[in-house]
């Protein structure tokens, strides 16, 4: 590639609104698996501390953003979506917060639950009445 073909500071994919471009693996320190927890997509994350808590001061911006978002219960999938980060990166970030006891996780029950027989009978009777 000649010097006149080298991309200059005005890339089509990078402008002033883009902000700093950081590779996802840099946010996790190169880690690709969470140290704790499996973090199911539908598991709920809830902050264990208030968003203005002093323990959040030394955290990365993504960690602090997760703490702000999780003041109300939010699913792991929603966290990844709002942060616009790969799920693997979000799982590592959540594991950091869980290890520091800054969030609590509420995993869905893996035990199948079936409705009671009387509820099923009422549904069948209601459908027959139609």
N, CA, C and O atoms as a DFTB+ gen file, in Angstrom:
520 C
 N C O
     1  1       0.849      -1.177       0.000
     2  2       0.000       0.000       0.000
     3  2       0.895       1.241       0.000
     4  3       1.824       1.342       0.802
     5  1       0.615       2.166      -0.887
     6  2       1.389       3.406      -0.967
     7  2       0.941       4.360       0.135
     8  3      -0.145       4.214       0.697
     9  1       1.794       5.337       0.433
    10  2       1.474       6.311       1.479
    11  2       0.201       7.085       1.185
    12  3      -0.549       7.418       2.102
    13  1      -0.051       7.377      -0.094
    14  2      -1.253       8.148      -0.418
    15  2      -2.514       7.294      -0.321
    16  3      -3.623       7.828      -0.340
    17  1      -2.354       5.951      -0.216
    18  2      -3.501       5.071      -0.047
    19  2      -3.763       4.728       1.417
    20  3      -4.798       4.142       1.734
    21  1      -2.863       5.076       2.295
    22  2      -3.018       4.769       3.716
    23  2      -4.186       5.572       4.276
    24  3      -4.348       6.746       3.943
    25  1      -5.006       4.942       5.130
    26  2      -6.133       5.690       5.700
    27  2      -5.640       6.800       6.614
    28  3      -4.730       6.612       7.421
    29  1      -6.243       7.916       6.470
    30  2      -5.886       9.051       7.307
    31  2      -6.750       9.093       8.550
    32  3      -7.430       8.115       8.863
    33  1      -6.738      10.201       9.262
    34  2      -7.525      10.307      10.486
    35  2      -9.029      10.348      10.229
    36  3      -9.815      10.213      11.167
    37  1      -9.442      10.531       8.967
    38  2     -10.858      10.604       8.638
    39  2     -11.337       9.278       8.049
    40  3     -11.577       9.192       6.844
    41  1     -11.476       8.261       8.867
    42  2     -12.008       6.986       8.411
    43  2     -13.513       7.092       8.251
    44  3     -14.169       7.861       8.955
    45  1     -14.063       6.308       7.311
    46  2     -15.513       6.280       7.143
    47  2     -16.197       5.716       8.372
    48  3     -17.317       6.113       8.693
    49  1     -15.539       4.789       9.070
    50  2     -16.144       4.084      10.193
    51  2     -15.835       4.730      11.536
    52  3     -16.290       4.241      12.570
    53  1     -15.077       5.809      11.542
    54  2     -14.692       6.447      12.797
    55  2     -14.880       7.953      12.667
    56  3     -14.325       8.581      11.766
    57  1     -15.663       8.524      13.570
    58  2     -15.833       9.963      13.585
    59  2     -15.790      10.447      15.025
    60  3     -15.573       9.653      15.940
    61  1     -15.992      11.717      15.231
    62  2     -15.909      12.278      16.582
    63  2     -16.975      11.725      17.515
    64  3     -16.763      11.660      18.725
    65  1     -18.135      11.320      16.960
    66  2     -19.215      10.783      17.781
    67  2     -18.959       9.350      18.231
    68  3     -19.618       8.866      19.151
    69  1     -18.012       8.668      17.596
    70  2     -17.764       7.258      17.911
    71  2     -17.162       7.079      19.297
    72  3     -17.351       6.036      19.923
    73  1     -16.442       8.081      19.781
    74  2     -15.790       7.939      21.081
    75  2     -14.601       7.006      20.982
    76  3     -14.192       6.634      19.882
    77  1     -14.046       6.626      22.111
    78  2     -12.881       5.749      22.069
    79  2     -13.272       4.350      21.597
    80  3     -14.300       3.809      22.005
    81  1     -12.453       3.785      20.748
    82  2     -12.700       2.444      20.241
    83  2     -11.834       1.476      21.044
    84  3     -10.606       1.530      20.988
    85  1     -12.490       0.598      21.785
    86  2     -11.793      -0.363      22.633
    87  2     -12.257      -1.758      22.254
    88  3     -13.458      -2.013      22.164
    89  1     -11.332      -2.643      22.037
    90  2     -11.674      -4.031      21.728
    91  2     -12.313      -4.664      22.962
    92  3     -11.883      -4.396      24.084
    93  1     -13.337      -5.502      22.769
    94  2     -14.011      -6.116      23.921
    95  2     -13.078      -6.892      24.845
    96  3     -13.269      -6.874      26.061
    97  1     -12.065      -7.579      24.288
    98  2     -11.181      -8.348      25.153
    99  2     -10.331      -7.454      26.048
   100  3      -9.803      -7.921      27.057
   101  1     -10.191      -6.194      25.703
   102  2      -9.460      -5.264      26.568
   103  2     -10.289      -4.924      27.815
   104  3      -9.732      -4.673      28.884
   105  1     -11.611      -4.919      27.673
   106  2     -12.482      -4.630      28.814
   107  2     -12.412      -5.739      29.851
   108  3     -12.619      -5.504      31.042
   109  1     -12.121      -6.944      29.391
   110  2     -12.103      -8.097      30.294
   111  2     -10.692      -8.515      30.669
   112  3     -10.509      -9.525      31.349
   113  1      -9.701      -7.765      30.242
   114  2      -8.328      -8.130      30.538
   115  2      -7.912      -9.414      29.833
   116  3      -7.044     -10.138      30.320
   117  1      -8.523      -9.696      28.697
   118  2      -8.205     -10.892      27.939
   119  2      -8.955     -12.137      28.390
   120  3      -8.813     -13.196      27.779
   121  1      -9.751     -12.027      29.450
   122  2     -10.506     -13.189      29.936
   123  2     -11.694     -13.450      29.024
   124  3     -12.370     -12.521      28.581
   125  1     -11.939     -14.726      28.750
   126  2     -13.054     -15.073      27.872
   127  2     -14.149     -15.840      28.584
   128  3     -15.232     -16.033      28.031
   129  1     -13.881     -16.282      29.810
   130  2     -14.883     -17.018      30.593
   131  2     -15.046     -16.338      31.951
   132  3     -14.071     -15.866      32.535
   133  1     -16.284     -16.290      32.451
   134  2     -16.487     -15.716      33.784
   135  2     -15.852     -16.592      34.854
   136  3     -15.850     -17.819      34.751
   137  1     -15.312     -15.944      35.885
   138  2     -14.677     -16.683      36.984
   139  2     -15.708     -17.434      37.820
   140  3     -15.412     -18.505      38.349
   141  1     -16.904     -16.888      37.942
   142  2     -17.993     -17.533      38.697
   143  2     -19.275     -17.420      37.897
   144  3     -19.433     -16.501      37.093
   145  1     -20.186     -18.348      38.115
   146  2     -21.521     -18.278      37.538
   147  2     -21.568     -18.601      36.059
   148  3     -20.589     -18.437      35.331
   149  1     -22.727     -19.063      35.636
   150  2     -22.938     -19.373      34.231
   151  2     -23.669     -18.259      33.514
   152  3     -23.512     -18.092      32.304
   153  1     -24.466     -17.494      34.242
   154  2     -25.191     -16.344      33.715
   155  2     -26.065     -16.699      32.522
   156  3     -25.773     -16.342      31.381
   157  1     -27.136     -17.408      32.818
   158  2     -28.145     -17.738      31.825
   159  2     -28.683     -16.443      31.229
   160  3     -28.737     -15.422      31.914
   161  1     -29.080     -16.474      29.968
   162  2     -29.594     -15.272      29.299
   163  2     -30.783     -14.646      30.006
   164  3     -30.944     -13.425      29.994
   165  1     -31.621     -15.483      30.626
   166  2     -32.823     -14.959      31.266
   167  2     -32.643     -14.759      32.769
   168  3     -33.601     -14.420      33.464
   169  1     -31.426     -14.963      33.278
   170  2     -31.158     -14.701      34.689
   171  2     -31.269     -13.203      34.943
   172  3     -30.961     -12.389      34.072
   173  1     -31.712     -12.850      36.145
   174  2     -31.852     -11.439      36.487
   175  2     -30.681     -10.963      37.321
   176  3     -30.193     -11.672      38.200
   177  1     -30.239      -9.751      37.031
   178  2     -29.161      -9.092      37.751
   179  2     -29.789      -7.961      38.554
   180  3     -30.598      -7.193      38.033
   181  1     -29.410      -7.864      39.828
   182  2     -29.898      -6.777      40.679
   183  2     -28.702      -6.230      41.443
   184  3     -27.921      -6.988      42.018
   185  1     -28.565      -4.914      41.445
   186  2     -27.468      -4.288      42.173
   187  2     -27.639      -4.531      43.663
   188  3     -28.741      -4.422      44.200
   189  1     -26.538      -4.862      44.323
   190  2     -26.560      -5.077      45.770
   191  2     -26.176      -3.810      46.514
   192  3     -26.239      -3.764      47.743
   193  1     -25.781      -2.788      45.778
   194  2     -25.393      -1.503      46.370
   195  2     -26.100      -0.386      45.615
   196  3     -26.535      -0.573      44.479
   197  1     -26.211       0.761      46.243
   198  2     -26.797       1.926      45.587
   199  2     -25.845       2.427      44.506
   200  3     -24.634       2.233      44.608
   201  1     -26.376       3.062      43.484
   202  2     -25.547       3.497      42.361
   203  2     -24.485       4.512      42.781
   204  3     -23.463       4.622      42.104
   205  1     -24.678       5.239      43.844
   206  2     -23.699       6.215      44.305
   207  2     -22.748       5.665      45.352
   208  3     -22.011       6.428      45.976
   209  1     -22.750       4.355      45.556
   210  2     -21.902       3.722      46.563
   211  2     -20.436       3.946      46.228
   212  3     -20.053       3.915      45.058
   213  1     -19.621       4.170      47.236
   214  2     -18.194       4.433      47.045
   215  2     -17.413       3.257      46.505
   216  3     -16.334       3.443      45.942
   217  1     -17.938       2.036      46.663
   218  2     -17.219       0.856      46.171
   219  2     -17.194       0.806      44.650
   220  3     -16.388       0.070      44.080
   221  1     -18.039       1.552      43.989
   222  2     -18.105       1.542      42.533
   223  2     -17.132       2.525      41.894
   224  3     -17.019       2.564      40.668
   225  1     -16.443       3.302      42.679
   226  2     -15.583       4.350      42.142
   227  2     -14.401       3.826      41.328
   228  3     -14.070       4.424      40.304
   229  1     -13.758       2.745      41.735
   230  2     -12.578       2.263      41.038
   231  2     -12.878       1.315      39.889
   232  3     -11.962       0.707      39.336
   233  1     -14.139       1.181      39.524
   234  2     -14.533       0.232      38.487
   235  2     -14.437       0.843      37.094
   236  3     -14.381       2.062      36.931
   237  1     -14.421      -0.032      36.101
   238  2     -14.450       0.409      34.710
   239  2     -15.802       1.044      34.413
   240  3     -16.779       0.781      35.114
   241  1     -15.864       1.877      33.380
   242  2     -17.144       2.504      33.025
   243  2     -18.258       1.491      32.751
   244  3     -19.413       1.737      33.097
   245  1     -17.922       0.363      32.137
   246  2     -18.934      -0.654      31.846
   247  2     -19.489      -1.260      33.127
   248  3     -20.689      -1.517      33.225
   249  1     -18.624      -1.489      34.109
   250  2     -19.080      -2.007      35.401
   251  2     -20.053      -1.019      36.056
   252  3     -21.106      -1.409      36.559
   253  1     -19.681       0.255      36.039
   254  2     -20.538       1.284      36.653
   255  2     -21.875       1.389      35.918
   256  3     -22.917       1.599      36.540
   257  1     -21.839       1.242      34.603
   258  2     -23.076       1.303      33.815
   259  2     -23.987       0.131      34.184
   260  3     -25.200       0.303      34.313
   261  1     -23.406      -1.058      34.352
   262  2     -24.198      -2.221      34.758
   263  2     -24.826      -1.972      36.123
   264  3     -25.991      -2.308      36.335
   265  1     -24.075      -1.392      37.045
   266  2     -24.622      -1.101      38.376
   267  2     -25.783      -0.114      38.295
   268  3     -26.773      -0.268      39.010
   269  1     -25.675       0.890      37.441
   270  2     -26.772       1.855      37.285
   271  2     -27.996       1.177      36.686
   272  3     -29.119       1.398      37.141
   273  1     -27.780       0.346      35.658
   274  2     -28.903      -0.329      35.000
   275  2     -29.594      -1.315      35.932
   276  3     -30.807      -1.509      35.847
   277  1     -28.826      -1.934      36.818
   278  2     -29.375      -3.022      37.628
   279  2     -29.930      -2.555      38.966
   280  3     -30.084      -3.365      39.880
   281  1     -30.228      -1.286      39.100
   282  2     -30.907      -0.831      40.311
   283  2     -32.297      -1.462      40.378
   284  3     -32.839      -1.676      41.462
   285  1     -32.860      -1.753      39.222
   286  2     -34.080      -2.543      39.079
   287  2     -33.660      -3.852      38.418
   288  3     -32.698      -3.853      37.649
   289  1     -34.338      -4.961      38.684
   290  2     -33.940      -6.227      38.064
   291  2     -33.913      -6.123      36.533
   292  3     -34.815      -5.553      35.919
   293  1     -32.870      -6.682      35.941
   294  2     -32.690      -6.658      34.496
   295  2     -32.049      -7.977      34.079
   296  3     -31.197      -8.504      34.794
   297  1     -32.449      -8.508      32.940
   298  2     -31.910      -9.789      32.496
   299  2     -30.509      -9.611      31.908
   300  3     -30.130      -8.517      31.491
   301  1     -29.760     -10.695      31.883
   302  2     -28.407     -10.686      31.320
   303  2     -28.466     -10.302      29.838
   304  3     -27.609      -9.561      29.357
   305  1     -29.460     -10.797      29.122
   306  2     -29.613     -10.466      27.701
   307  2     -29.834      -8.965      27.507
   308  3     -29.281      -8.367      26.584
   309  1     -30.641      -8.362      28.376
   310  2     -30.881      -6.918      28.267
   311  2     -29.623      -6.117      28.554
   312  3     -29.365      -5.109      27.897
   313  1     -28.840      -6.559      29.529
   314  2     -27.583      -5.868      29.844
   315  2     -26.684      -5.876      28.617
   316  3     -26.134      -4.839      28.246
   317  1     -26.528      -7.039      27.978
   318  2     -25.689      -7.136      26.784
   319  2     -26.221      -6.238      25.668
   320  3     -25.448      -5.599      24.955
   321  1     -27.537      -6.195      25.526
   322  2     -28.141      -5.377      24.485
   323  2     -27.919      -3.893      24.739
   324  3     -27.512      -3.164      23.834
   325  1     -28.182      -3.440      25.962
   326  2     -28.014      -2.021      26.281
   327  2     -26.569      -1.572      26.198
   328  3     -26.298      -0.442      25.792
   329  1     -25.636      -2.433      26.575
   330  2     -24.220      -2.079      26.500
   331  2     -23.666      -2.239      25.088
   332  3     -22.582      -1.742      24.782
   333  1     -24.415      -2.936      24.226
   334  2     -23.979      -3.216      22.859
   335  2     -22.619      -3.929      22.865
   336  3     -21.697      -3.573      22.133
   337  1     -22.541      -4.953      23.725
   338  2     -21.326      -5.754      23.858
   339  2     -21.662      -7.222      23.653
   340  3     -22.801      -7.635      23.874
   341  1     -20.684      -8.013      23.232
   342  2     -20.926      -9.457      23.110
   343  2     -21.291     -10.067      24.453
   344  3     -20.831      -9.612      25.500
   345  1     -22.119     -11.096      24.414
   346  2     -22.584     -11.733      25.638
   347  2     -21.425     -12.266      26.478
   348  3     -21.462     -12.173      27.705
   349  1     -20.407     -12.816      25.843
   350  2     -19.252     -13.338      26.577
   351  2     -18.558     -12.261      27.395
   352  3     -18.135     -12.513      28.523
   353  1     -18.437     -11.072      26.839
   354  2     -17.819      -9.959      27.557
   355  2     -18.682      -9.553      28.736
   356  3     -18.172      -9.313      29.830
   357  1     -19.985      -9.476      28.519
   358  2     -20.913      -9.087      29.591
   359  2     -20.870     -10.113      30.719
   360  3     -20.919      -9.739      31.891
   361  1     -20.780     -11.387      30.387
   362  2     -20.702     -12.420      31.430
   363  2     -19.447     -12.265      32.280
   364  3     -19.497     -12.466      33.494
   365  1     -18.330     -11.915      31.664
   366  2     -17.094     -11.702      32.425
   367  2     -17.240     -10.474      33.327
   368  3     -16.823     -10.503      34.485
   369  1     -17.830      -9.399      32.804
   370  2     -18.038      -8.189      33.607
   371  2     -18.978      -8.464      34.777
   372  3     -18.751      -7.984      35.887
   373  1     -20.033      -9.236      34.526
   374  2     -20.960      -9.585      35.601
   375  2     -20.275     -10.439      36.659
   376  3     -20.536     -10.277      37.851
   377  1     -19.405     -11.342      36.235
   378  2     -18.677     -12.175      37.193
   379  2     -17.794     -11.308      38.086
   380  3     -17.665     -11.582      39.279
   381  1     -17.188     -10.272      37.525
   382  2     -16.378      -9.343      38.326
   383  2     -17.235      -8.696      39.408
   384  3     -16.837      -8.623      40.571
   385  1     -18.410      -8.230      39.011
   386  2     -19.306      -7.565      39.964
   387  2     -19.850      -8.539      40.998
   388  3     -20.014      -8.180      42.164
   389  1     -20.129      -9.763      40.581
   390  2     -20.637     -10.777      41.503
   391  2     -19.569     -11.153      42.526
   392  3     -19.872     -11.317      43.708
   393  1     -18.327     -11.288      42.081
   394  2     -17.215     -11.605      42.976
   395  2     -17.001     -10.491      43.998
   396  3     -16.680     -10.750      45.158
   397  1     -17.184      -9.254      43.552
   398  2     -17.026      -8.105      44.455
   399  2     -18.264      -7.869      45.307
   400  3     -18.300      -6.924      46.095
   401  1     -19.288      -8.722      45.160
   402  2     -20.545      -8.628      45.895
   403  2     -21.266      -7.301      45.662
   404  3     -21.889      -6.746      46.567
   405  1     -21.165      -6.806      44.417
   406  2     -21.850      -5.571      44.054
   407  2     -23.183      -5.836      43.364
   408  3     -24.013      -4.936      43.243
   409  1     -23.386      -7.075      42.912
   410  2     -24.659      -7.462      42.310
   411  2     -25.096      -8.796      42.895
   412  3     -24.304      -9.526      43.491
   413  1     -26.367      -9.092      42.711
   414  2     -26.910     -10.404      43.059
   415  2     -27.537     -10.966      41.796
   416  3     -28.083     -10.229      40.975
   417  1     -27.450     -12.286      41.652
   418  2     -28.012     -12.956      40.485
   419  2     -29.205     -13.794      40.920
   420  3     -29.184     -14.420      41.980
   421  1     -30.221     -13.799      40.112
   422  2     -31.393     -14.630      40.349
   423  2     -31.591     -15.502      39.120
   424  3     -32.159     -15.069      38.118
   425  1     -31.110     -16.743      39.216
   426  2     -31.187     -17.690      38.106
   427  2     -32.593     -18.265      38.016
   428  3     -33.254     -18.453      39.038
   429  1     -33.055     -18.546      36.805
   430  2     -34.367     -19.188      36.665
   431  2     -34.305     -20.620      37.179
   432  3     -33.246     -21.250      37.174
   433  1     -35.410     -21.107      37.606
   434  2     -35.484     -22.473      38.111
   435  2     -35.276     -23.450      36.964
   436  3     -35.887     -23.315      35.904
   437  1     -34.418     -24.426      37.179
   438  2     -34.191     -25.432      36.137
   439  2     -35.193     -26.575      36.246
   440  3     -35.263     -27.439      35.372
   441  1     -35.961     -26.571      37.318
   442  2     -36.963     -27.606      37.541
   443  2     -38.230     -27.245      36.778
   444  3     -38.770     -26.153      36.951
   445  1     -38.708     -28.160      35.932
   446  2     -39.933     -27.826      35.180
   447  2     -41.132     -27.724      36.120
   448  3     -41.280     -28.514      37.052
   449  1     -41.959     -26.759      35.859
   450  2     -43.159     -26.602      36.678
   451  2     -44.380     -26.725      35.771
   452  3     -44.457     -26.088      34.720
   453  1     -45.309     -27.535      36.185
   454  2     -46.509     -27.772      35.420
   455  2     -47.700     -27.233      36.203
   456  3     -47.709     -27.271      37.433
   457  1     -48.712     -26.728      35.483
   458  2     -49.894     -26.229      36.194
   459  2     -50.638     -27.379      36.868
   460  3     -50.520     -28.539      36.472
   461  1     -51.394     -27.030      37.878
   462  2     -52.177     -28.022      38.614
   463  2     -53.281     -28.576      37.720
   464  3     -53.709     -27.929      36.764
   465  1     -53.735     -29.790      38.048
   466  2     -54.761     -30.452      37.237
   467  2     -56.050     -29.651      37.157
   468  3     -56.685     -29.608      36.103
   469  1     -56.452     -29.008      38.271
   470  2     -57.708     -28.264      38.247
   471  2     -57.623     -27.045      37.330
   472  3     -58.633     -26.632      36.762
   473  1     -56.438     -26.469      37.180
   474  2     -56.285     -25.342      36.257
   475  2     -56.409     -25.833      34.820
   476  3     -57.062     -25.193      33.995
   477  1     -55.783     -26.968      34.520
   478  2     -55.881     -27.528      33.175
   479  2     -57.327     -27.897      32.837
   480  3     -57.784     -27.673      31.716
   481  1     -58.037     -28.460      33.806
   482  2     -59.442     -28.816      33.584
   483  2     -60.287     -27.570      33.321
   484  3     -61.170     -27.586      32.463
   485  1     -60.019     -26.502      34.052
   486  2     -60.762     -25.259      33.852
   487  2     -60.496     -24.687      32.463
   488  3     -61.410     -24.158      31.831
   489  1     -59.263     -24.784      31.981
   490  2     -58.938     -24.301      30.636
   491  2     -59.670     -25.128      29.586
   492  3     -60.247     -24.578      28.649
   493  1     -59.646     -26.456      29.745
   494  2     -60.339     -27.336      28.796
   495  2     -61.827     -27.034      28.798
   496  3     -62.432     -26.938      27.730
   497  1     -62.428     -26.884      29.960
   498  2     -63.862     -26.565      30.055
   499  2     -64.155     -25.215      29.387
   500  3     -65.164     -25.063      28.699
   501  1     -63.276     -24.250      29.594
   502  2     -63.471     -22.949      28.975
   503  2     -63.381     -23.016      27.456
   504  3     -64.136     -22.346      26.752
   505  1     -62.449     -23.832      26.953
   506  2     -62.331     -23.981      25.507
   507  2     -63.541     -24.703      24.920
   508  3     -63.987     -24.373      23.821
   509  1     -64.069     -25.678      25.640
   510  2     -65.256     -26.387      25.178
   511  2     -66.471     -25.463      25.132
   512  3     -67.345     -25.605      24.277
   513  1     -66.510     -24.524      26.061
   514  2     -67.645     -23.597      26.128
   515  2     -67.646     -22.643      24.930
   516  3     -68.682     -22.068      24.597
   517  1     -66.517     -22.476      24.297
   518  2     -66.460     -21.598      23.131
   519  2     -67.149     -22.259      21.989
   520  3     -67.220     -21.692      20.898
